[in-house]
Coordinates of C-alpha atoms and ligand atoms in Angstrom, one line a residue:
M220 CA 0.0 0.0 0.0
S221 CA 1.2 3.5 -0.8
K222 CA 2.2 6.0 1.8
T223 CA 0.0 8.8 3.0
I224 CA 1.3 12.1 4.5
Y225 CA -1.1 13.8 6.8
T226 CA 0.2 17.3 6.9
N227 CA -0.5 20.8 8.1
G228 CA -2.0 19.6 11.4
I229 CA -1.1 20.3 15.0
F230 CA -0.4 16.8 16.1
Y231 CA -0.2 16.5 19.9
T232 CA 1.6 13.2 19.9
L233 CA 1.6 12.6 23.7
D234 CA 5.0 11.2 23.0
S235 CA 7.7 13.2 24.9
N236 CA 10.3 12.5 22.1
Q237 CA 8.4 14.7 19.7
P238 CA 5.4 16.3 21.6
V239 CA 4.1 18.4 18.7
V240 CA 4.6 17.8 15.0
E241 CA 3.1 19.1 11.7
S242 CA 3.2 16.0 9.6
V243 CA 2.7 12.3 10.1
V244 CA 3.5 9.7 7.4
V245 CA 1.6 6.4 7.4
E246 CA 2.0 3.2 5.5
N247 CA 0.2 -0.2 5.9
G248 CA -1.8 1.2 8.8
R249 CA 1.3 2.2 10.8
I250 CA 3.0 5.5 11.5
I251 CA 6.3 5.3 9.8
D252 CA 7.6 8.9 10.3
L253 CA 6.6 12.2 11.8
G254 CA 8.1 15.7 12.0
S255 CA 7.9 19.1 10.4
H256 CA 6.1 19.7 7.1
P257 CA 9.3 20.5 5.1
E258 CA 11.2 17.5 6.5
M259 CA 8.4 15.0 5.8
S260 CA 7.6 16.3 2.3
L261 CA 11.3 16.2 1.4
Q262 CA 11.8 12.8 2.8
W263 CA 8.5 11.1 1.6
G264 CA 6.8 13.5 -0.8
R265 CA 8.7 12.6 -3.9
A266 CA 7.8 8.9 -3.8
G267 CA 4.2 9.6 -5.0
A268 CA 2.7 9.6 -1.5
R269 CA -0.9 10.7 -1.1
V270 CA -1.0 14.1 0.8
I271 CA -3.9 15.0 3.0
D272 CA -4.0 18.6 4.2
L273 CA -5.5 18.9 7.7
Q274 CA -5.9 22.7 7.4
G275 CA -4.2 23.5 10.7
N276 CA -6.6 21.3 12.7
M277 CA -5.6 19.7 16.0
V278 CA -4.9 16.0 16.1
T279 CA -4.5 13.6 19.0
P280 CA -3.9 9.9 19.2
G281 CA -7.1 8.0 18.3
L282 CA -9.6 8.2 21.2
I283 CA -10.4 5.1 23.2
D284 CA -13.5 4.5 25.3
S285 CA -12.3 2.1 27.9
H286 CA -15.7 1.0 29.1
L287 CA -19.0 0.9 27.4
H288 CA -21.7 -1.5 26.1
M289 CA -21.9 -1.3 22.3
S290 CA -24.9 -3.7 22.5
G291 CA -26.7 -1.1 24.7
V292 CA -25.9 1.6 22.2
A293 CA -27.2 -0.7 19.5
F294 CA -30.5 -1.2 21.4
N295 CA -30.9 2.5 21.6
F296 CA -31.1 2.5 17.8
L297 CA -33.5 -0.5 17.8
D298 CA -35.7 0.4 20.7
L299 CA -37.2 3.4 22.5
D300 CA -34.5 5.6 23.8
L301 CA -35.6 7.6 26.8
T302 CA -32.2 9.1 27.6
G303 CA -32.4 12.8 28.5
V304 CA -36.2 12.9 29.0
T305 CA -36.9 15.6 31.5
S306 CA -40.5 15.1 32.6
K307 CA -43.1 12.5 33.2
S308 CA -45.3 13.9 30.4
E309 CA -42.5 13.8 27.9
M310 CA -41.7 10.2 28.9
L311 CA -45.4 9.2 28.5
D312 CA -45.6 11.0 25.1
K313 CA -42.6 9.1 23.8
I314 CA -44.0 5.8 25.0
K315 CA -47.3 6.5 23.4
Q316 CA -45.7 7.5 20.0
K317 CA -43.7 4.3 20.0
A318 CA -46.7 2.2 21.2
D319 CA -48.8 3.5 18.3
T320 CA -46.3 1.8 15.9
V321 CA -46.2 -1.5 17.8
A322 CA -48.7 -4.3 16.9
P323 CA -50.9 -5.7 19.6
G324 CA -49.1 -8.2 21.8
K325 CA -45.6 -7.2 20.5
W326 CA -43.2 -5.9 23.1
L327 CA -42.2 -2.3 23.4
I328 CA -38.8 -2.2 24.9
G329 CA -37.3 1.1 26.1
M330 CA -34.3 2.3 28.1
G331 CA -32.5 5.2 29.6
W332 CA -35.1 7.0 31.7
D333 CA -33.7 8.9 34.7
E334 CA -36.4 10.5 37.0
N335 CA -33.6 12.6 38.6
L336 CA -33.7 14.7 35.4
F337 CA -37.4 15.3 35.7
T338 CA -38.4 19.0 36.1
E339 CA -42.0 17.9 36.3
G340 CA -43.7 14.8 37.6
S341 CA -42.3 11.5 38.9
I342 CA -41.9 8.0 37.5
P343 CA -45.1 7.0 35.6
T344 CA -47.5 4.6 37.4
I345 CA -48.6 1.3 36.0
E346 CA -52.0 2.9 35.4
E347 CA -50.5 5.7 33.3
L348 CA -48.4 3.1 31.3
D349 CA -51.6 1.1 30.7
Y350 CA -53.4 4.2 29.5
V351 CA -50.8 5.1 26.9
A352 CA -50.1 1.6 25.8
P353 CA -53.0 -0.8 26.6
H354 CA -52.4 -3.2 23.7
C355 CA -48.7 -4.0 24.0
P356 CA -46.5 -5.2 26.8
I357 CA -44.0 -2.5 27.9
Y358 CA -40.6 -3.2 29.5
L359 CA -38.5 -0.1 30.3
K360 CA -35.0 -0.2 31.7
R361 CA -33.8 2.7 33.9
I362 CA -30.6 4.4 32.9
C363 CA -28.7 2.4 35.5
Y364 CA -30.2 -1.0 34.4
H365 CA -30.9 -1.7 38.1
A366 CA -34.6 -0.7 38.0
F367 CA -37.3 -1.5 35.4
L368 CA -40.9 -0.4 34.6
V369 CA -43.6 -2.6 33.2
N370 CA -47.3 -2.2 32.4
S371 CA -50.2 -4.6 33.2
K372 CA -50.0 -6.3 29.7
A373 CA -46.3 -7.2 30.4
L374 CA -47.2 -8.7 33.8
E375 CA -50.1 -10.6 32.2
M376 CA -47.9 -11.9 29.4
S377 CA -45.3 -13.0 31.9
Q378 CA -47.9 -14.9 33.9
Y379 CA -47.2 -12.7 37.0
H380 CA -49.2 -13.6 40.1
P381 CA -48.6 -12.3 43.7
S382 CA -47.0 -15.5 44.9
I383 CA -44.6 -15.8 41.9
E384 CA -41.1 -16.8 42.8
V385 CA -38.9 -13.7 42.6
P386 CA -35.2 -14.4 41.6
K387 CA -32.8 -13.8 44.5
G388 CA -31.5 -10.3 44.9
G389 CA -34.6 -8.7 43.2
S390 CA -38.0 -7.4 44.2
V391 CA -41.3 -6.5 42.7
V392 CA -42.4 -3.2 44.2
V393 CA -46.0 -3.3 45.4
D394 CA -48.3 -0.6 46.7
P395 CA -48.3 -0.8 50.5
H396 CA -52.1 -0.4 50.7
T397 CA -53.4 -2.4 47.7
K398 CA -50.5 -4.8 47.6
K399 CA -50.7 -4.5 43.8
P400 CA -47.5 -4.1 41.7
T401 CA -46.6 -0.5 41.0
G402 CA -45.0 -1.5 37.7
M403 CA -41.5 -1.1 39.2
L404 CA -39.1 -4.1 39.4
L405 CA -35.7 -4.0 41.0
E406 CA -32.5 -5.8 40.0
S407 CA -33.0 -9.5 39.1
A408 CA -36.8 -9.3 39.4
S409 CA -36.6 -8.2 35.8
Q410 CA -36.0 -11.8 34.9
I411 CA -39.7 -12.5 35.6
I412 CA -40.4 -10.4 32.5
T413 CA -37.3 -10.8 30.4
K414 CA -37.7 -14.5 30.0
H415 CA -40.9 -13.9 28.1
I416 CA -39.5 -11.3 25.7
P417 CA -38.6 -12.9 22.4
D418 CA -35.0 -12.4 21.5
K419 CA -34.1 -10.1 18.7
T420 CA -33.0 -11.8 15.6
Y421 CA -29.3 -12.1 14.7
D422 CA -29.7 -9.8 11.8
E423 CA -31.5 -7.2 13.9
L424 CA -28.8 -7.2 16.5
K425 CA -26.0 -7.1 14.0
N426 CA -27.6 -4.2 12.2
G427 CA -27.9 -2.3 15.5
L428 CA -24.3 -3.0 16.3
A429 CA -23.1 -1.8 12.9
H430 CA -25.0 1.5 13.6
A431 CA -23.4 1.7 17.0
M432 CA -19.9 1.3 15.6
K433 CA -20.4 3.9 13.0
F434 CA -21.8 6.3 15.6
A435 CA -18.8 5.7 17.9
I436 CA -16.4 6.5 15.0
S437 CA -18.3 9.7 14.2
K438 CA -17.5 10.7 17.8
G439 CA -13.8 10.4 17.2
L440 CA -13.4 6.9 18.7
T441 CA -10.9 4.5 17.2
S442 CA -11.1 1.8 19.8
V443 CA -13.6 0.7 22.4
H444 CA -13.6 -1.8 25.2
T445 CA -17.1 -3.2 25.2
N446 CA -19.0 -5.6 27.4
D447 CA -21.8 -7.4 25.5
P448 CA -22.1 -11.2 25.6
A449 CA -25.0 -11.2 28.1
Y450 CA -27.0 -8.9 25.8
L451 CA -26.0 -10.3 22.4
G452 CA -26.8 -14.0 22.9
G453 CA -23.7 -15.3 24.5
L454 CA -20.0 -15.6 23.8
E455 CA -20.2 -17.4 20.5
Q456 CA -22.8 -15.2 18.9
T457 CA -21.2 -12.0 20.2
Y458 CA -17.8 -12.9 18.9
R459 CA -19.3 -14.0 15.5
M460 CA -21.2 -10.8 15.1
Y461 CA -18.1 -8.6 15.8
D462 CA -15.9 -10.9 13.7
E463 CA -18.2 -10.6 10.7
L464 CA -18.5 -6.8 11.1
I465 CA -14.8 -6.1 11.8
N466 CA -12.8 -8.7 10.0
H467 CA -15.1 -9.5 7.1
E468 CA -17.1 -6.4 6.4
Q469 CA -14.2 -4.0 7.3
K470 CA -16.0 -1.9 9.9
G471 CA -13.1 0.2 11.1
L472 CA -13.6 0.4 14.9
R473 CA -11.2 -1.6 17.0
C474 CA -13.1 -3.6 19.7
N475 CA -11.8 -5.3 22.8
L476 CA -14.5 -7.6 24.2
L477 CA -15.0 -8.0 28.0
I478 CA -16.4 -11.4 28.6
D479 CA -18.9 -11.9 31.5
C480 CA -17.8 -14.5 34.0
P481 CA -20.4 -17.1 33.3
Y482 CA -18.8 -17.6 29.9
L483 CA -15.4 -18.7 31.3
P484 CA -16.0 -22.3 30.5
A485 CA -17.1 -21.4 26.9
L486 CA -13.9 -19.4 26.5
K487 CA -11.9 -22.4 27.6
E488 CA -13.8 -24.7 25.2
K489 CA -13.0 -22.4 22.3
G490 CA -9.4 -22.0 23.2
M491 CA -9.9 -18.3 23.7
A492 CA -8.2 -16.1 26.3
A493 CA -7.2 -12.5 26.7
G494 CA -5.4 -11.3 23.6
Y495 CA -7.1 -13.9 21.3
G496 CA -7.9 -12.2 18.0
N497 CA -6.0 -9.5 16.2
E498 CA -5.3 -5.8 16.4
K499 CA -8.9 -5.0 15.3
L500 CA -10.9 -7.5 17.4
Q501 CA -9.6 -9.0 20.6
I502 CA -10.8 -10.9 23.7
G503 CA -10.3 -8.8 26.8
A504 CA -10.8 -9.3 30.6
I505 CA -13.4 -11.3 32.5
K506 CA -16.2 -9.0 33.6
I507 CA -17.5 -9.4 37.2
F508 CA -19.9 -7.4 39.3
A509 CA -18.8 -6.7 42.9
D510 CA -21.7 -4.4 43.9
G511 CA -24.6 -2.3 42.6
A512 CA -25.0 1.5 42.3
F513 CA -25.5 4.6 44.5
G514 CA -28.9 5.4 43.1
R515 CA -30.6 2.4 44.7
R516 CA -28.1 2.3 47.6
T517 CA -26.7 -1.0 46.3
A518 CA -23.1 0.2 46.0
L519 CA -21.2 -1.5 48.8
L520 CA -19.9 1.0 51.4
S521 CA -17.6 0.5 54.4
E522 CA -19.6 3.1 56.4
P523 CA -23.4 3.4 56.1
Y524 CA -25.3 5.5 53.6
S525 CA -25.6 9.1 54.8
D526 CA -29.3 9.2 53.9
D527 CA -30.1 5.7 55.4
P528 CA -27.9 4.7 58.2
S529 CA -29.3 1.2 58.2
Q530 CA -27.9 0.5 54.8
Y531 CA -24.4 -0.4 53.6
G532 CA -25.3 -1.5 50.1
E533 CA -25.1 -5.0 48.7
A534 CA -22.3 -7.3 47.5
M535 CA -23.4 -9.0 44.3
Q536 CA -22.1 -12.2 45.6
T537 CA -20.4 -13.5 48.8
Q538 CA -16.6 -13.1 49.1
E539 CA -16.2 -16.8 48.7
V540 CA -18.1 -16.8 45.3
L541 CA -16.1 -13.8 44.2
F542 CA -12.9 -15.5 45.2
N543 CA -13.8 -18.6 43.2
I544 CA -14.7 -16.6 40.1
V545 CA -11.2 -14.9 40.2
K546 CA -9.6 -18.3 40.8
D547 CA -11.4 -19.7 37.8
A548 CA -10.3 -16.7 35.7
R549 CA -6.7 -17.0 36.9
E550 CA -6.7 -20.8 36.0
Q551 CA -7.3 -19.6 32.4
S552 CA -4.6 -16.9 32.8
M553 CA -7.4 -14.3 32.4
P554 CA -7.3 -10.7 33.8
I555 CA -10.5 -9.5 35.5
A556 CA -12.5 -6.3 35.1
V557 CA -14.7 -5.8 38.1
H558 CA -17.6 -3.3 38.5
T559 CA -16.9 -1.7 41.9
I560 CA -18.7 1.5 42.9
G561 CA -18.5 1.5 46.7
D562 CA -15.3 1.6 48.7
K563 CA -16.0 -1.7 50.5
A564 CA -16.5 -3.4 47.2
L565 CA -13.1 -2.1 46.1
E566 CA -11.5 -3.2 49.3
D567 CA -12.9 -6.7 48.8
V568 CA -11.7 -7.0 45.2
L569 CA -8.2 -5.8 46.1
H570 CA -8.1 -8.2 48.9
I571 CA -9.0 -11.1 46.6
L572 CA -6.6 -9.9 43.9
D573 CA -3.7 -9.9 46.4
Q574 CA -4.2 -13.7 46.8
F575 CA -3.5 -14.5 43.1
P576 CA -0.4 -14.1 40.9
K577 CA -0.6 -11.4 38.2
V578 CA -1.2 -12.5 34.6
N579 CA 0.1 -10.9 31.4
Y580 CA -2.8 -8.4 31.2
R581 CA -3.7 -5.8 33.7
D582 CA -6.7 -6.2 36.0
R583 CA -9.3 -3.5 35.7
I584 CA -11.4 -1.8 38.3
I585 CA -14.5 -0.4 36.5
H586 CA -15.9 2.8 37.9
T587 CA -13.8 3.1 41.1
S588 CA -16.4 5.7 42.1
L589 CA -15.7 5.9 45.9
V590 CA -12.2 5.3 47.3
R591 CA -10.3 5.9 50.5
E592 CA -6.8 7.1 51.1
D593 CA -5.6 3.5 51.9
L594 CA -7.3 2.1 48.8
I595 CA -5.8 4.7 46.5
A596 CA -2.3 3.6 47.6
R597 CA -3.2 0.0 46.8
L598 CA -4.6 0.9 43.4
A599 CA -1.4 2.6 42.4
D600 CA -0.1 -0.7 41.1
P601 CA 1.2 -1.1 37.5
S602 CA -0.8 -4.2 37.0
I603 CA -4.1 -2.5 37.8
V604 CA -6.1 0.1 35.8
A605 CA -8.9 2.2 37.1
D606 CA -11.6 2.5 34.3
I607 CA -13.2 5.8 35.3
Q608 CA -16.2 7.5 33.8
P609 CA -15.8 11.3 34.3
R610 CA -19.4 11.8 33.1
F611 CA -20.7 10.1 36.3
V612 CA -20.1 13.5 37.9
V613 CA -22.8 14.9 35.6
G614 CA -25.1 11.9 35.9
D615 CA -25.0 11.5 39.7
Y616 CA -24.7 15.0 41.2
P617 CA -26.3 16.5 43.2
W618 CA -28.3 13.6 44.6
V619 CA -25.2 11.4 45.1
I620 CA -24.2 13.7 48.0
D621 CA -27.3 12.8 49.9
R622 CA -26.2 9.1 49.7
I623 CA -22.5 9.6 50.5
G624 CA -22.5 12.7 52.6
K625 CA -20.2 15.7 52.5
E626 CA -17.4 14.1 54.6
R627 CA -16.8 11.4 52.0
E628 CA -17.1 13.7 49.0
A629 CA -13.3 14.2 48.7
Y630 CA -13.1 10.5 47.8
L631 CA -16.0 10.5 45.3
Y632 CA -15.0 10.4 41.6
A633 CA -11.6 11.5 42.9
W634 CA -9.9 11.5 39.6
K635 CA -7.2 14.0 40.5
S636 CA -6.3 12.1 43.6
L637 CA -6.0 8.9 41.7
L638 CA -3.8 10.4 39.0
S639 CA -1.6 12.3 41.4
K640 CA -0.9 9.1 43.4
G641 CA 0.1 7.2 40.3
V642 CA -3.0 5.1 39.6
I643 CA -3.2 4.2 35.9
C644 CA -6.6 5.6 34.8
A645 CA -8.5 5.0 31.6
G646 CA -11.5 7.1 30.5
G647 CA -14.8 5.6 29.4
S648 CA -18.5 6.5 29.1
D649 CA -20.3 3.4 30.2
A650 CA -22.6 4.1 27.3
P651 CA -25.5 3.8 27.1
V652 CA -25.5 5.0 30.7
E653 CA -23.7 8.2 29.6
P654 CA -23.5 9.3 26.0
V655 CA -20.9 7.8 23.6
D656 CA -18.9 11.0 23.3
P657 CA -15.4 11.3 24.6
L658 CA -15.5 15.1 24.3
L659 CA -18.3 15.1 26.9
G660 CA -16.2 12.9 29.1
I661 CA -13.2 15.2 28.7
H662 CA -15.5 18.2 29.5
A663 CA -16.7 16.6 32.7
A664 CA -13.2 15.6 33.8
V665 CA -11.9 19.2 33.2
T666 CA -14.9 21.2 34.5
R667 CA -16.9 18.8 36.8
K668 CA -19.9 20.7 35.6
T669 CA -23.1 19.8 33.9
P670 CA -23.0 21.5 30.4
G671 CA -25.0 24.7 30.6
K672 CA -25.3 24.7 34.4
P673 CA -23.2 26.8 36.8
N674 CA -22.5 24.4 39.6
I675 CA -19.0 22.9 39.9
W676 CA -19.1 19.5 41.8
N677 CA -16.0 19.2 44.0
G678 CA -13.8 21.4 41.9
E679 CA -10.7 20.2 43.8
Q680 CA -10.9 17.1 41.7
R681 CA -10.9 18.8 38.3
I682 CA -8.0 17.6 36.1
S683 CA -6.1 19.3 33.3
M684 CA -7.0 19.1 29.6
L685 CA -3.9 17.2 29.0
D686 CA -4.6 14.6 31.7
A687 CA -8.2 14.3 30.5
V688 CA -7.1 13.7 26.9
K689 CA -4.6 11.1 28.2
L690 CA -7.5 9.2 29.9
F691 CA -9.1 8.6 26.5
T692 CA -5.8 7.8 24.6
I693 CA -2.8 6.4 26.4
G694 CA -5.0 5.4 29.4
G695 CA -7.2 3.3 27.2
A696 CA -4.1 1.7 25.6
Y697 CA -2.7 0.7 29.1
A698 CA -6.1 -0.9 30.0
T699 CA -5.6 -3.6 27.3
N700 CA -1.8 -3.7 27.5
E701 CA -1.5 -2.2 24.1
E702 CA 0.6 0.8 25.0
A703 CA 3.3 -0.4 22.7
I704 CA 1.0 0.0 19.6
K705 CA -1.6 2.6 20.7
G706 CA -2.2 5.7 22.8
T707 CA 0.5 8.0 21.3
I708 CA 1.4 9.2 17.9
S709 CA 4.8 7.5 17.6
R710 CA 6.8 5.7 14.9
G711 CA 5.8 2.1 14.6
K712 CA 2.4 2.5 16.3
L713 CA -1.0 2.0 14.7
A714 CA -2.0 5.0 12.6
D715 CA -5.1 5.8 14.7
M716 CA -5.8 9.5 15.1
T717 CA -8.6 11.9 15.8
V718 CA -8.8 15.4 14.2
Y719 CA -10.8 18.2 15.9
S720 CA -12.3 21.5 14.7
K721 CA -10.7 23.3 17.6
N722 CA -7.4 23.1 19.5
L723 CA -8.4 21.7 22.8
F724 CA -5.1 22.8 24.4
T725 CA -5.6 26.5 23.6
L726 CA -9.3 26.9 24.5
E727 CA -10.0 29.9 26.6
N728 CA -13.0 28.3 28.2
P729 CA -13.4 24.5 28.4
D730 CA -17.1 24.9 27.5
A731 CA -15.8 25.4 24.0
L732 CA -15.4 21.6 24.0
L733 CA -19.1 21.3 23.7
D734 CA -19.2 22.8 20.2
T735 CA -15.9 21.2 19.1
K736 CA -16.5 18.9 16.1
I737 CA -14.7 15.8 15.1
E738 CA -13.4 16.6 11.7
M739 CA -11.9 13.1 11.0
T740 CA -11.5 9.8 12.6
I741 CA -8.4 8.0 11.2
I742 CA -8.1 4.2 11.8
D743 CA -5.3 2.1 10.3
G744 CA -4.2 5.3 8.4
E745 CA -7.6 5.6 6.7
I746 CA -10.2 8.3 7.1
Q747 CA -13.4 6.7 8.2
G748 CA -16.5 7.9 6.5
Ligands
ZN812 ZN1 -20.8 -0.9 32.4

């Protein structure tokens, strides 16, 4: 393949050898040289290289989202997306509009509602859901995926009755007076419903996933670390879908697949382990849940919830079960990626990790939302990466302070403390929980503000633009042990780069990030369209 010279850019390489250059030369998907415009055109221009003028735009290493669910993003294209809805009436209107297109008896699936954003009204009641959609069963997933709403038709089609067996760890919320379901289901009680919802077809899912990948690329992402098997029909089907899209249909996005722990035996059977695949599609760590979330007070804390002193949250499994999952993973030389929100969950996970030898890939602590001084010190370990989501500040403030209390706030989403103590951090969105948009993540990390709102949430923990960009570049590369081939613009690395309409490092006000456009996403040296 011929050479391409990307020139007349402001390339922030994040490589201390050559921090800023004007031109980058790529061949066969790799960066082969970089430097000033005259040098590069003298050296490579005569050999008939293709020249692409970046018109003075800023370039960084290709952006990486270190934790999201591409399947969830895909479902947002296929189902009813309630993300960002700000009132009960808007939510009911959207449900009604969608319901009017759904045939009687067919399921209406939706996701993304967050009643904390409501400026009017509260969560719809089952009667209200029945009113807007009497003919079709409704199943709506809250933004956190820990609470769910259904209508009467959904209960009827799931053969719900008051003495039905509710899966462990879940509950069906009932009205204290009438004892009738309110339509709200918590945690695993959703299985009462989900087992009656017919699966989407393979082609539907794959089509949604293709949309999601294209969307991610349009937001400047060149790589994602995604967790899907539980939503895309298991390990085999998930891998096949990605393999077809990436390796056979040439969709550009690089995907690292986190595999949920129940699929450990299936991985073994297929001879797959971390690193299996190629530079485009690769098996990643084993995904485990240690606890829940702050919203429902299920994140596991070492001191009780400030707004409910009887509650410490919930471990998703006993220490013994968690230990055995890690043991099984280690027997297959697999790194783990554990969802931990509360500080006690983090302590438990670190305690278990201490009992096993390291493997060739870093272990990952997903979210790392609440820490303590002693835990930060233990996280500062070169074999561990904290997968943080700066946008959680926007999603969870101000109500999260009721849960955690002012005293612990210094340790909540404490990105600056983590970085200053040497914890390797990678930035992600946890989409569809937060939007697939690294610029929004960077904005949240730098400002700790909700776009358009004045409040700054614990401004002490704001980080610099450079550190925020590093989260979504080199940080992501560390998370999958790919720092030798990604994360900086350096000779020999993959030619993955993101081009912006504004120079992020010279913005007078970081709010200008909000109207910065992605001009180009370059993967393997090719502009993605
Ligand atoms: Zn997640």
